[in-house]
Short mmCIF file of C-alpha atoms in Angstrom, two decimals:
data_model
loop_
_atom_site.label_atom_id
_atom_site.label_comp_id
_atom_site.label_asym_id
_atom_site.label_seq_id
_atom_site.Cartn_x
_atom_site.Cartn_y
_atom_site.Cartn_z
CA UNK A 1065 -7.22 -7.48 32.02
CA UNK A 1066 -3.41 -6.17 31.79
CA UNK A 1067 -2.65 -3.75 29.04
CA UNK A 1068 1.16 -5.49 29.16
CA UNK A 1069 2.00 -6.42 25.80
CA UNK A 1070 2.83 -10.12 25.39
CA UNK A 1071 7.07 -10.46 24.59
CA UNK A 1072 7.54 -11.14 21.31
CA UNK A 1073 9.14 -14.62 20.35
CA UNK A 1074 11.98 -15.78 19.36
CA UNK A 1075 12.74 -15.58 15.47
CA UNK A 1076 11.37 -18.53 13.43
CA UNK A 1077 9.52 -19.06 10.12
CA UNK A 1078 5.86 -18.03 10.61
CA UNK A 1079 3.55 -21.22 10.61
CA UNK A 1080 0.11 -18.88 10.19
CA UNK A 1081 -1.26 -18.30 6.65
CA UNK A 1082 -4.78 -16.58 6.28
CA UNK A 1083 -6.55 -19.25 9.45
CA UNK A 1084 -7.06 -16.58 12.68
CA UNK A 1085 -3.97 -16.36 15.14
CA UNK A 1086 -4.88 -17.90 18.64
CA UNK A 1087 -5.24 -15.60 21.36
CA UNK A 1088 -2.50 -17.22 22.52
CA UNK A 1089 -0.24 -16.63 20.45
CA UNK A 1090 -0.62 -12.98 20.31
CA UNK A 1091 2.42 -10.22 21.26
CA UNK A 1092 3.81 -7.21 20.38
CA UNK A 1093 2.39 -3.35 21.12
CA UNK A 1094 0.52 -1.00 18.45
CA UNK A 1095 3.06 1.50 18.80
CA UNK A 1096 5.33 -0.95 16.61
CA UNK A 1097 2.70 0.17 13.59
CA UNK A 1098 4.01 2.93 14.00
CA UNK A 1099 8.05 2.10 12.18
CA UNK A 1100 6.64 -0.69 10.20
CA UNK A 1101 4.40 1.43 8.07
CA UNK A 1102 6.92 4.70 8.03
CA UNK A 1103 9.88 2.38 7.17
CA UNK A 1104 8.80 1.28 3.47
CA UNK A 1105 7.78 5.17 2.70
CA UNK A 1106 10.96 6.02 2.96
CA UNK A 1107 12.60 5.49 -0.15
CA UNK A 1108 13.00 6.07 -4.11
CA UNK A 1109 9.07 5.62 -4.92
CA UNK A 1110 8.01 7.71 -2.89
CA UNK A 1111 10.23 10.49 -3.66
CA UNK A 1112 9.19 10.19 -7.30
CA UNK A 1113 5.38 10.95 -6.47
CA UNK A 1114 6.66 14.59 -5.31
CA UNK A 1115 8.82 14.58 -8.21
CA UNK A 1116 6.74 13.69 -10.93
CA UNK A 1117 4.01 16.53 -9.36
CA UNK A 1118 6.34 19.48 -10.12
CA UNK A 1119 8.12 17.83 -13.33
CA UNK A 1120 5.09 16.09 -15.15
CA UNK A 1121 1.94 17.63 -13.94
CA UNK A 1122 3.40 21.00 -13.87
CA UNK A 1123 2.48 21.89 -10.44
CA UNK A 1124 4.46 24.53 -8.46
CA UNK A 1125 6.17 23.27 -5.88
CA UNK A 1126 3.23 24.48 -3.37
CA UNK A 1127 0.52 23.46 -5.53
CA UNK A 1128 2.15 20.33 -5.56
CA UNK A 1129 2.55 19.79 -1.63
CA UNK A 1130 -0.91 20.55 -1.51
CA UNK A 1131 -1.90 17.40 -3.28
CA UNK A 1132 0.64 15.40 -1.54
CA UNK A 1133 -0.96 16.03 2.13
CA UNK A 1134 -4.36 15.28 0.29
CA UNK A 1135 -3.91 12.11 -1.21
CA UNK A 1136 -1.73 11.19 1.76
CA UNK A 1137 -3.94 12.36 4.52
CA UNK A 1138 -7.06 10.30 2.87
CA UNK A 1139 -5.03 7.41 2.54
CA UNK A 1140 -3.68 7.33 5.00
CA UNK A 1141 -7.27 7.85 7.13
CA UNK A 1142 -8.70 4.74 6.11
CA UNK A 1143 -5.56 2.97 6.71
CA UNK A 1144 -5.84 3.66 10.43
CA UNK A 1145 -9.44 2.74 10.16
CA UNK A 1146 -8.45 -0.66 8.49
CA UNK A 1147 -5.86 -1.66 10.69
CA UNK A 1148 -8.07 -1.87 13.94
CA UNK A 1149 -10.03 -5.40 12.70
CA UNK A 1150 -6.53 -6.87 12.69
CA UNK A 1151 -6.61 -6.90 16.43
CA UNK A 1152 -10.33 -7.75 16.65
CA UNK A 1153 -10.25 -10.72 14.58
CA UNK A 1154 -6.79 -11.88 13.83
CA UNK A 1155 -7.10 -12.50 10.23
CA UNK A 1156 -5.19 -10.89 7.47
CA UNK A 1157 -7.83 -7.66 5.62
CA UNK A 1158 -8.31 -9.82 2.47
CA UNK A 1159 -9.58 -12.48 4.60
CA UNK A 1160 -11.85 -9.91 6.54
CA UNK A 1161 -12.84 -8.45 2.49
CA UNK A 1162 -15.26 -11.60 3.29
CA UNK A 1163 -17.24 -9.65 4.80
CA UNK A 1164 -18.03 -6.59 1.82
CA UNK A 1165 -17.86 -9.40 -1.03
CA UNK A 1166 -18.79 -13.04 0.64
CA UNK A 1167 -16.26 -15.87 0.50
CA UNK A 1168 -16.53 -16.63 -3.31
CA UNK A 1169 -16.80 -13.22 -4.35
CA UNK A 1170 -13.89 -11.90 -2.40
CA UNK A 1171 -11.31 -13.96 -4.77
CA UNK A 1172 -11.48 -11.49 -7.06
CA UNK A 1173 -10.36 -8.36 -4.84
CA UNK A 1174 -8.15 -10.84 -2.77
CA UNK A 1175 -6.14 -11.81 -6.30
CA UNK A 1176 -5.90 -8.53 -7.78
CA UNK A 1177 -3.95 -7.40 -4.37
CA UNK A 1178 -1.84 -10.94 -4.57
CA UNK A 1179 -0.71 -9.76 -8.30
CA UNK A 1180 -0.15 -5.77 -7.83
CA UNK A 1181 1.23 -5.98 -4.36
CA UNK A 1182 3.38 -9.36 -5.24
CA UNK A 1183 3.88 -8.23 -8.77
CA UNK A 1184 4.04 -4.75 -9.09
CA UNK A 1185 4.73 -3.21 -6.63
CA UNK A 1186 7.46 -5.72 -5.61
CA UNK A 1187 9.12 -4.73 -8.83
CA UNK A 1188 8.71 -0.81 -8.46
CA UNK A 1189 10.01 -0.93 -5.19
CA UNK A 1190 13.05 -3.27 -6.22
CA UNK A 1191 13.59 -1.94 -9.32
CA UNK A 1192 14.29 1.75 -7.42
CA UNK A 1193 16.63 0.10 -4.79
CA UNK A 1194 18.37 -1.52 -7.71
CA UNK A 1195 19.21 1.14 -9.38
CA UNK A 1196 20.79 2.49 -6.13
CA UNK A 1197 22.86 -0.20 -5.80
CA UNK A 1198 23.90 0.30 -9.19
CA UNK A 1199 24.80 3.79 -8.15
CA UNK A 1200 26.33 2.76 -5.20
CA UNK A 1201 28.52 0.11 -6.65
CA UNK A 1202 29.01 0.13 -10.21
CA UNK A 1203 27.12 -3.32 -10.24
CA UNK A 1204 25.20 -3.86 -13.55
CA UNK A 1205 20.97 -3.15 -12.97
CA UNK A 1206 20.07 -6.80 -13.08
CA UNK A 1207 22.87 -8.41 -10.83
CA UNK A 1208 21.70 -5.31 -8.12
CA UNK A 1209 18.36 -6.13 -8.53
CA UNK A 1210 18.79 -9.78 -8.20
CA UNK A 1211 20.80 -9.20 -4.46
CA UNK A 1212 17.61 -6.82 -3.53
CA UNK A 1213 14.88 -9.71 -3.81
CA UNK A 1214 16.90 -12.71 -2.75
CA UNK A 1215 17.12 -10.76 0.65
CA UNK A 1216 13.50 -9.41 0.55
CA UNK A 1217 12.04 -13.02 -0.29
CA UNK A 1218 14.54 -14.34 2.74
CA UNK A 1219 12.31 -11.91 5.24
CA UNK A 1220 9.04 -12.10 3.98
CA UNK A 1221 9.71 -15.87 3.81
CA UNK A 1222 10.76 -16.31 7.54
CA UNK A 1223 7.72 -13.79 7.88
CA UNK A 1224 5.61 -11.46 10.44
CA UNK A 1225 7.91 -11.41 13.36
CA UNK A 1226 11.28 -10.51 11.39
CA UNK A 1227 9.31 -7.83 8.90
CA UNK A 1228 7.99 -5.82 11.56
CA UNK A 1229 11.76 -6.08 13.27
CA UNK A 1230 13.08 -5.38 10.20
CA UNK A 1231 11.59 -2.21 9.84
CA UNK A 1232 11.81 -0.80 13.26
CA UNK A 1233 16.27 -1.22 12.72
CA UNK A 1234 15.43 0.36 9.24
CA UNK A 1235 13.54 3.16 10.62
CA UNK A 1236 15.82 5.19 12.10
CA UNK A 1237 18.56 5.02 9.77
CA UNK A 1238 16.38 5.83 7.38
CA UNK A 1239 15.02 8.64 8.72
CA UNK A 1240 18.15 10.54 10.10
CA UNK A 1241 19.66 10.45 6.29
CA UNK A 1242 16.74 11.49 4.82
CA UNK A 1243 16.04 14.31 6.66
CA UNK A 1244 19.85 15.25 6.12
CA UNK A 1245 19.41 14.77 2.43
CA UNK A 1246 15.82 16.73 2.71
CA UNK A 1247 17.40 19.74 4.61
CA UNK A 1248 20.06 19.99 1.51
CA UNK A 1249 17.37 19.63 -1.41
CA UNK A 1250 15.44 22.25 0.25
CA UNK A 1251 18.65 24.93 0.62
CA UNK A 1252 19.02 24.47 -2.91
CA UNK A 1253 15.36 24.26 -4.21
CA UNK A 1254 13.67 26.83 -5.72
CA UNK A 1255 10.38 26.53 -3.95
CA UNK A 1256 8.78 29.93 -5.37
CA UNK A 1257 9.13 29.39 -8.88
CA UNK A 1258 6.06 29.13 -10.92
CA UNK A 1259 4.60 25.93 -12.29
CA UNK A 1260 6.16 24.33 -15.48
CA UNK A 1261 3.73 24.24 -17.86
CA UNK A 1262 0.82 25.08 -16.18
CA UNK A 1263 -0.57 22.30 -14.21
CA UNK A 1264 -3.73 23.96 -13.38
CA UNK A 1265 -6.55 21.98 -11.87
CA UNK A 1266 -6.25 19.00 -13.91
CA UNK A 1267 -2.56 18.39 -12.60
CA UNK A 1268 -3.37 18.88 -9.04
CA UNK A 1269 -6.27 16.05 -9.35
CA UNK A 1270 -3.24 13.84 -10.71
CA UNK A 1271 -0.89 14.41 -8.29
CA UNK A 1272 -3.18 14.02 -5.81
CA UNK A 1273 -4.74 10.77 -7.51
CA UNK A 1274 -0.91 9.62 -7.67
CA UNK A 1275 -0.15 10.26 -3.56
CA UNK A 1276 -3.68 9.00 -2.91
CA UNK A 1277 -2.80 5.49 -5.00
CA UNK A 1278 0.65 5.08 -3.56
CA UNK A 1279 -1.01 5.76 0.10
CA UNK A 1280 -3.74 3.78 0.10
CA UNK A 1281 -2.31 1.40 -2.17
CA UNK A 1282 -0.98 -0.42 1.36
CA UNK A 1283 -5.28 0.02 2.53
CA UNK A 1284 -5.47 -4.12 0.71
CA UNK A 1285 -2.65 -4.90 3.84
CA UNK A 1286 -3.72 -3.20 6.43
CA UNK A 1287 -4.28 -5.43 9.35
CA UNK A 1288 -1.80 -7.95 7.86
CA UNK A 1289 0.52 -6.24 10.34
CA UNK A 1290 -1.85 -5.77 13.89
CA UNK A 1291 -3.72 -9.06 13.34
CA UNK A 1292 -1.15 -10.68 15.56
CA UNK A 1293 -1.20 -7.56 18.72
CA UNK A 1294 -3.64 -8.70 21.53
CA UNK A 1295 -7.40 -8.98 21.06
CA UNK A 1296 -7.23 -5.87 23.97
CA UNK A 1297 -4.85 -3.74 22.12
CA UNK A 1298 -7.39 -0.22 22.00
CA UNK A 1299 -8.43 0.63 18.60
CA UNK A 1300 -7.10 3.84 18.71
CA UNK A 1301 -3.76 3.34 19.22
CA UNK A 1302 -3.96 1.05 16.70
CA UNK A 1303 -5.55 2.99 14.14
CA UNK A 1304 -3.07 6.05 15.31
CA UNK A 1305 0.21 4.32 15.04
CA UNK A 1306 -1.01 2.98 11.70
CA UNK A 1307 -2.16 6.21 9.93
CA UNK A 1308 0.82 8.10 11.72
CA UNK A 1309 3.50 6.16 10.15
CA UNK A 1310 2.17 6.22 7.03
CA UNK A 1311 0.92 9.91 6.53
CA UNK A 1312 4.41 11.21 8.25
CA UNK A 1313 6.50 9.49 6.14
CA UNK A 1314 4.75 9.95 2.94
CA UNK A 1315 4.11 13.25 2.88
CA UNK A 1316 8.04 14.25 4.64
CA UNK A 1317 9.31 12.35 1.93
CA UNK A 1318 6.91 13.38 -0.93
CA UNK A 1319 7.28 16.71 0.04
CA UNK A 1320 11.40 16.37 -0.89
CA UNK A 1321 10.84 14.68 -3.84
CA UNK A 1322 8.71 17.70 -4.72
CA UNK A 1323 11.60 20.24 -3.88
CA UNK A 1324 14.30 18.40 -5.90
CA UNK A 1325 11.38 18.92 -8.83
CA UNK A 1326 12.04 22.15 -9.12
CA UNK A 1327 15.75 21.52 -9.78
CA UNK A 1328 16.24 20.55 -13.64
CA UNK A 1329 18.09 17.02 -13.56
CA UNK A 1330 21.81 16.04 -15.59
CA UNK A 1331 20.57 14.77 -18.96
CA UNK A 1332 19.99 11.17 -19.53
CA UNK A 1333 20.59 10.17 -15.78
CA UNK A 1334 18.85 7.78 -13.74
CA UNK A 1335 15.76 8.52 -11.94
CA UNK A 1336 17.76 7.48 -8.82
CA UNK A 1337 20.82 9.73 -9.78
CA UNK A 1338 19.01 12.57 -11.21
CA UNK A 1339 18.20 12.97 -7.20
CA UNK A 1340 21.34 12.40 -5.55
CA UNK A 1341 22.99 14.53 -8.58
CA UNK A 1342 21.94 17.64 -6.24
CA UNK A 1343 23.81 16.21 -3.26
CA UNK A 1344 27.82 16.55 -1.53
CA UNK A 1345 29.15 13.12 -2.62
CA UNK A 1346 29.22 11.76 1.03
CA UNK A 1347 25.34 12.71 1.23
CA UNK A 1348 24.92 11.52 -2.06
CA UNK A 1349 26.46 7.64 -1.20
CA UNK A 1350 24.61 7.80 2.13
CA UNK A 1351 20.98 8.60 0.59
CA UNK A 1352 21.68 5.43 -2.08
CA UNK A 1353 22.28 3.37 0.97
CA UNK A 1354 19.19 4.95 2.31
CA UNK A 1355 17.44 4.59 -0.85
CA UNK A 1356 18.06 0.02 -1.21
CA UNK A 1357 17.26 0.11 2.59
CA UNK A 1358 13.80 1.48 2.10
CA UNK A 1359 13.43 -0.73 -1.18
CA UNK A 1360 13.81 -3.64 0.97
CA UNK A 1361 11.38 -2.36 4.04
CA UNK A 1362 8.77 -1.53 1.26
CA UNK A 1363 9.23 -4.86 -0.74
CA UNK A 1364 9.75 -7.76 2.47
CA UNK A 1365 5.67 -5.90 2.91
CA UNK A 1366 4.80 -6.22 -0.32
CA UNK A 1367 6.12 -9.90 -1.33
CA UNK A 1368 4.66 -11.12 2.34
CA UNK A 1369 0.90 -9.56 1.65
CA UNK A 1370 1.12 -10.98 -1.44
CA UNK A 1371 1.24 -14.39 0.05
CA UNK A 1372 -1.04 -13.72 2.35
CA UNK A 1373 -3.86 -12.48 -0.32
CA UNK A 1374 -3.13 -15.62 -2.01
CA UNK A 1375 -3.84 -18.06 1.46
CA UNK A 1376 -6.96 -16.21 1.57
CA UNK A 1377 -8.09 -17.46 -1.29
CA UNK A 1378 -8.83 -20.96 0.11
CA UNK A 1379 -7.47 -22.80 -2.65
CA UNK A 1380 -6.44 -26.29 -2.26
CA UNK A 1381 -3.09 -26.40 -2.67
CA UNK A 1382 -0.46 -28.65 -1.91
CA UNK A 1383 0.54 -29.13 2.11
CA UNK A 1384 3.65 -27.80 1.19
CA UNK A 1385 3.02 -24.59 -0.62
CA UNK A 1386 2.31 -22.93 2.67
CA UNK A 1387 2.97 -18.67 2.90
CA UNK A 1388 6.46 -19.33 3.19
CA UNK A 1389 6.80 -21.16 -0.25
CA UNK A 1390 4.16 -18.77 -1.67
CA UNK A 1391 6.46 -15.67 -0.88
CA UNK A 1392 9.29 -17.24 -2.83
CA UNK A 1393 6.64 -18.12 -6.08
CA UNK A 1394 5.54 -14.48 -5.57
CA UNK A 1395 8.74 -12.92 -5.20
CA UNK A 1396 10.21 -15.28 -8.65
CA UNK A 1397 7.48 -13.71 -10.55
CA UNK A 1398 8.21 -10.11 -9.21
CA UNK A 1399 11.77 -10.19 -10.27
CA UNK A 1400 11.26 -10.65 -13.48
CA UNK A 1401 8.57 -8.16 -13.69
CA UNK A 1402 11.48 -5.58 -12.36
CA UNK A 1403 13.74 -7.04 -14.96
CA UNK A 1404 11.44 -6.13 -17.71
CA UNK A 1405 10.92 -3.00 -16.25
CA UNK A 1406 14.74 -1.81 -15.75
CA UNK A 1407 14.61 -0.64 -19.31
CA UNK A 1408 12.14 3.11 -18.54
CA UNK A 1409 11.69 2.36 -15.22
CA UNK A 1410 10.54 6.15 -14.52
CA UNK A 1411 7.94 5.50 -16.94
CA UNK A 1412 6.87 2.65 -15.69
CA UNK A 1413 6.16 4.00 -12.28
CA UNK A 1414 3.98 7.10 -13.58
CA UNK A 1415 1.75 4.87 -15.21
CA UNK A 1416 1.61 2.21 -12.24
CA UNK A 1417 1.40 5.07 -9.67
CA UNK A 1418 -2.02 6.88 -11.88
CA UNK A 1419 -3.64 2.63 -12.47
CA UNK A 1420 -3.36 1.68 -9.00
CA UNK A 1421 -5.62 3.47 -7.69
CA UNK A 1422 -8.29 2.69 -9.91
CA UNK A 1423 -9.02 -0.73 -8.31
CA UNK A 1424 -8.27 0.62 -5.02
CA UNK A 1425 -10.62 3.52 -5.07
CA UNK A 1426 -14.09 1.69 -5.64
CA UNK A 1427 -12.59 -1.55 -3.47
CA UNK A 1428 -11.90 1.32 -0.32
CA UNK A 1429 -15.59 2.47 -0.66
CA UNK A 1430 -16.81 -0.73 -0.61
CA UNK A 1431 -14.68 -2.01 2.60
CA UNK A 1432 -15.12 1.32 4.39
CA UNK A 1433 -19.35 1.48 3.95
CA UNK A 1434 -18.73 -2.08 5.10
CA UNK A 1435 -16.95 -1.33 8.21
CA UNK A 1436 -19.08 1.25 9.15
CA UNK A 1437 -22.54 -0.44 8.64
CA UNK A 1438 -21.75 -3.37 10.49
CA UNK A 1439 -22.60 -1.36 13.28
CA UNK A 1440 -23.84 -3.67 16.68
CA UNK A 1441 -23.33 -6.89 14.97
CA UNK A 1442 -21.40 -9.26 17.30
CA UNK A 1443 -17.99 -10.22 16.66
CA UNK A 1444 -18.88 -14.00 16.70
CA UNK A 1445 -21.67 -13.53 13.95
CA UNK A 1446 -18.90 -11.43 11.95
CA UNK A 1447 -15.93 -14.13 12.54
CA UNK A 1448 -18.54 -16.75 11.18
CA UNK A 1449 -19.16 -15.07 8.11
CA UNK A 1450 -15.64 -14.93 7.65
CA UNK A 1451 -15.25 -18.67 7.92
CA UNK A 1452 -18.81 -19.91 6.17
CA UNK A 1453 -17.57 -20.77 2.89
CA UNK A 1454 -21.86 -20.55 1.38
CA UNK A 1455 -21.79 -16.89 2.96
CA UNK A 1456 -22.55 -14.26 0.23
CA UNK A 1457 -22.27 -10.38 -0.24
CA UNK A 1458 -23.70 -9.91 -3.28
CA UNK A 1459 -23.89 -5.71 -3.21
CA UNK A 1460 -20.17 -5.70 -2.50
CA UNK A 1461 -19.04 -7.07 -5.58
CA UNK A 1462 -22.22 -5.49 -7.74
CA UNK A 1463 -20.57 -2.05 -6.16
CA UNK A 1464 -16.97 -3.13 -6.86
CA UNK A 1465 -17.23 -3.71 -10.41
CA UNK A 1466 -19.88 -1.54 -11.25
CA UNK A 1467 -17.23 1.65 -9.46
CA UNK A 1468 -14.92 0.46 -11.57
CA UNK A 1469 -16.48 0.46 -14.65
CA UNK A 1470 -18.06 3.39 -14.56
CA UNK A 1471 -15.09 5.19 -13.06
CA UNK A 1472 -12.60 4.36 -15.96
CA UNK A 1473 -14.21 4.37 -19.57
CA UNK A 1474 -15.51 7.79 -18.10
CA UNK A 1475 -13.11 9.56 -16.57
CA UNK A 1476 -9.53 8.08 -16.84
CA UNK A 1477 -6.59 10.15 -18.28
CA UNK A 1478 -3.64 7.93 -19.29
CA UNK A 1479 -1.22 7.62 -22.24
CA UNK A 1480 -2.96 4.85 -23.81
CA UNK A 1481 -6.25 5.40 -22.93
CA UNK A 1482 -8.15 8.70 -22.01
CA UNK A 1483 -11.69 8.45 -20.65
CA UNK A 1484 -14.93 10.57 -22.26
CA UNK A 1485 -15.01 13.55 -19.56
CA UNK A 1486 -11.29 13.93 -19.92
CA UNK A 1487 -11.03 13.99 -23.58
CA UNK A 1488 -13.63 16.49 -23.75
CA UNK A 1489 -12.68 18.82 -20.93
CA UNK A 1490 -8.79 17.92 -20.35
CA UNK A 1491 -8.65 20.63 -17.53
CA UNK A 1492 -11.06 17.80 -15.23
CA UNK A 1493 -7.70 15.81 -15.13
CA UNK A 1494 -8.23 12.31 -13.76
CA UNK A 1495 -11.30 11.76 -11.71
CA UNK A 1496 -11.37 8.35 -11.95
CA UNK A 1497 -10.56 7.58 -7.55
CA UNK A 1498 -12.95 9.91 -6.57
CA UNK A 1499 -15.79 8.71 -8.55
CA UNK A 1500 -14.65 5.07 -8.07
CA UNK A 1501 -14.50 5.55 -4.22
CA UNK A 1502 -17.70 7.53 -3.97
CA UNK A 1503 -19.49 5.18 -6.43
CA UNK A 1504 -18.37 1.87 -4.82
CA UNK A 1505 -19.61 2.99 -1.28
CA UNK A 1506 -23.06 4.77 -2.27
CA UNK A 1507 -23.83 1.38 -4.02
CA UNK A 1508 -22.71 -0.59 -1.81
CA UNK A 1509 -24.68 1.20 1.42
CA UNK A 1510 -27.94 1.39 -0.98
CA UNK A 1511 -28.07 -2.48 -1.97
CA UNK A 1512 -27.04 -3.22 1.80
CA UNK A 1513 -29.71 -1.02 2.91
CA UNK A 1514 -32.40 -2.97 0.42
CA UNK A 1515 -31.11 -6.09 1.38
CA UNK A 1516 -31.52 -5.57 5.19
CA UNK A 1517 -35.42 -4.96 4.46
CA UNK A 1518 -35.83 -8.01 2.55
CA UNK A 1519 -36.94 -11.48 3.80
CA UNK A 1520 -33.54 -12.83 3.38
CA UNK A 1521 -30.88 -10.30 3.71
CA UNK A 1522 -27.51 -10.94 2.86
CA UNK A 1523 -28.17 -13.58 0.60
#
């Protein structure tokens, strides 16, 4: 069989919700993984991980880059791992979630992505470009903000084809003037000073918790974005293009963030200025430009996975609330999540960035024992599963919930809430992804294991 990857088409407003894409129908190469998942790291959020791990965890600037390639690498790892069903079955990864949590059961993980990806982090990402604009143009928060999503709703509404192109013109703007910008943070940085106030071990397991959440927080999308390459396309490339993208550009970009930490920022300035504050002007105007352009990438992903999570859900909705008009419902309800959020927007993100992976953590054990038990089963008895609407996984969603909940009463550490082992031994920081992660798998593979040596496993 030729390894020539099918031309793409010409432009036009995706027809395909959650349902498999023919074989047909498939195009494109892995290696366009590769700018579509760097693209959307490039920007204001995450810049602000690296920043908030020197200026509110109190991490040295080396301590702190340290946790950034951790959380990022991990991440980052089972993203590539993720992405290689989307060739094998061409369905979106909530739909392949089927699988860990049965059909039933999987509405739960596949709504909770729908409202942080749609929801959330559509707003953090808009809200950051927004106030760039701002920056950039004197335009008042809201009115920026409102430009930002009327043209990220516009792409994720026409849909796969023009977000991937999308981000492959983004990328390399993107990248030149944030290296540029990196390369002048860094000459003014001062990378050997000692931590603020004394991080320690507790503010290294945040930070890392942070880059880990922001990284894998794209795991719930993974094979949105290959499900439509050829059912050929080798794994690996696919897996590699994936993680690359997204472990290069988070951590470069991170990493930055991390150096302008250890610059005090201008009183009362916004989180987008306090950055470009330590730039030439010209620099300064191009990273803002740099800054809504990455906004976009990372939001046209969000607002279209969104609507995806939401077809998966096999609700009967009208014929003409397809994904296209679900990306515009999403993306309504997004912006005026960013709207209430303009007001502390930098404190907004810290607590978004240290929840998010909460869900995420036990969800990525769950989907990754998954993956790897499946072992010899045949595609054609996995695809069914996917489509049997009586099939059930009950040890997914025991281990799901049962990760979570044991995770956060026990060992969150947020403003409003701070779990038992924290409040007793503060130093322990915030364990709550690791145990999550590590609890949702090791339940999951025991009850999959018990069920496998019953009369009637799987049932």
């Amino acid at each position: 069989m030729s390894s020539t990857p099918t031309p793409a088409p010409v432009i036009a407003v995706e027809a395909h919700g959650a349902e498999p894409v023919p074989r047909a129908q498939r195009h494109g190469n892995p290696r366009q993984l590769l700018w579509t998942w760097a693209s959307p790291q490039v920007g204001f959020a995450t810049l602000y991980i690296g920043v908030l791990s020197v200026a509110a965890f109190g991490l040295s600037f080396w301590q702190a880059v340290a946790a950034l390639l951790l959380g990022a690498g991990l991440g980052s790892l089972a993203h590539g791992v993720l992405s290689t069903d989307g060739p094998r079955f061409g369905v979106p990864q909530m739909v392949i979630g089927r699988l860990s949590f049965g059909h039933r059961g999987n509405a739960l993980p596949s709504g909770v992505n729908a409202v942080v990806a749609g929801i959330g982090w559509f707003a953090v990402n808009s809200v950051g470009g927004a106030f760039a604009l701002n920056s950039l143009t004197g335009l008042p928060p809201l009115a920026s903000l409102l430009i930002l999503v009327v043209l990220e709703i516009v792409v994720g509404y026409v849909g796969h084809d023009l977000v991937h192109r999308f981000e492959r013109y983004a990328f390399p703007v993107l990248a030149v003037i944030f290296l540029l910008a990196g390369a002048w943070i860094f000459s003014g940085a001062q990378l050997g000073s000692p931590s603020g106030h004394g991080g320690g071990f507790g503010g290294f397991l945040l930070a890392f918790s942070a880059c880990f959440g922001f990284t894998a927080g794209w795991n719930p999308c993974a094979s949105d974005y290959s499900r439509y390459l050829p059912a050929h396309t080798p794994p690996r490339r696919t897996g590699l293009y994936s993680g690359l993208g997204l472990f290069g550009s988070v951590a470069v970009v991170s990493v930055i963030g991390a150096a302008s930490g250890t610059v005090l920022a201008p009183e009362g300035a916004s989180p987008t200025d306090a950055f470009t504050a330590q730039l030439p002007g010209w620099l300064a105007n191009l990273t803002l430009v740099a800054i809504i352009l990455g906004a976009m990438a990372a939001s046209t992903l969000n607002v279209y996975s969104a609507a995806v999570s939401i077809s998966s859900l096999s609700l009967r909705l009208p014929r003409w609330m397809g994904r296209a008009t679900l990306v515009a419902l999403v993306g309504a309800v997004g912006t005026v999540a960013g709207w209430l959020a303009l007001a502390d927007a930098g404190a907004a993100f810290e607590h978004f960035l240290l929840v998010i992976a909460y869900w995420i953590a036990p969800w990525l054990g769950v989907v990754l024992a998954e993956h790897r038990l499946r072992g010899s089963t045949p595609d054609s008895e996995l695809a069914r599963r996917m489509t049997d609407r009586t099939y059930r996984e009950r040890a997914g969603i025991v281990a799901l919930l049962v990760g979570f909940a044991v995770s956060v009463p026990l060992f969150s550490n947020q403003t409003v809430f701070v779990g038992w082992v924290p409040s007793h031994w503060p130093a322990a920081g915030d364990l709550t992804c690791l145990v999550g992660f590590v609890v949702g798998a090791a339940l999951y593979a025991a009850l999959r294991r018990r069920a496998d040596l019953s009369p009637n496993p799987g049932a």
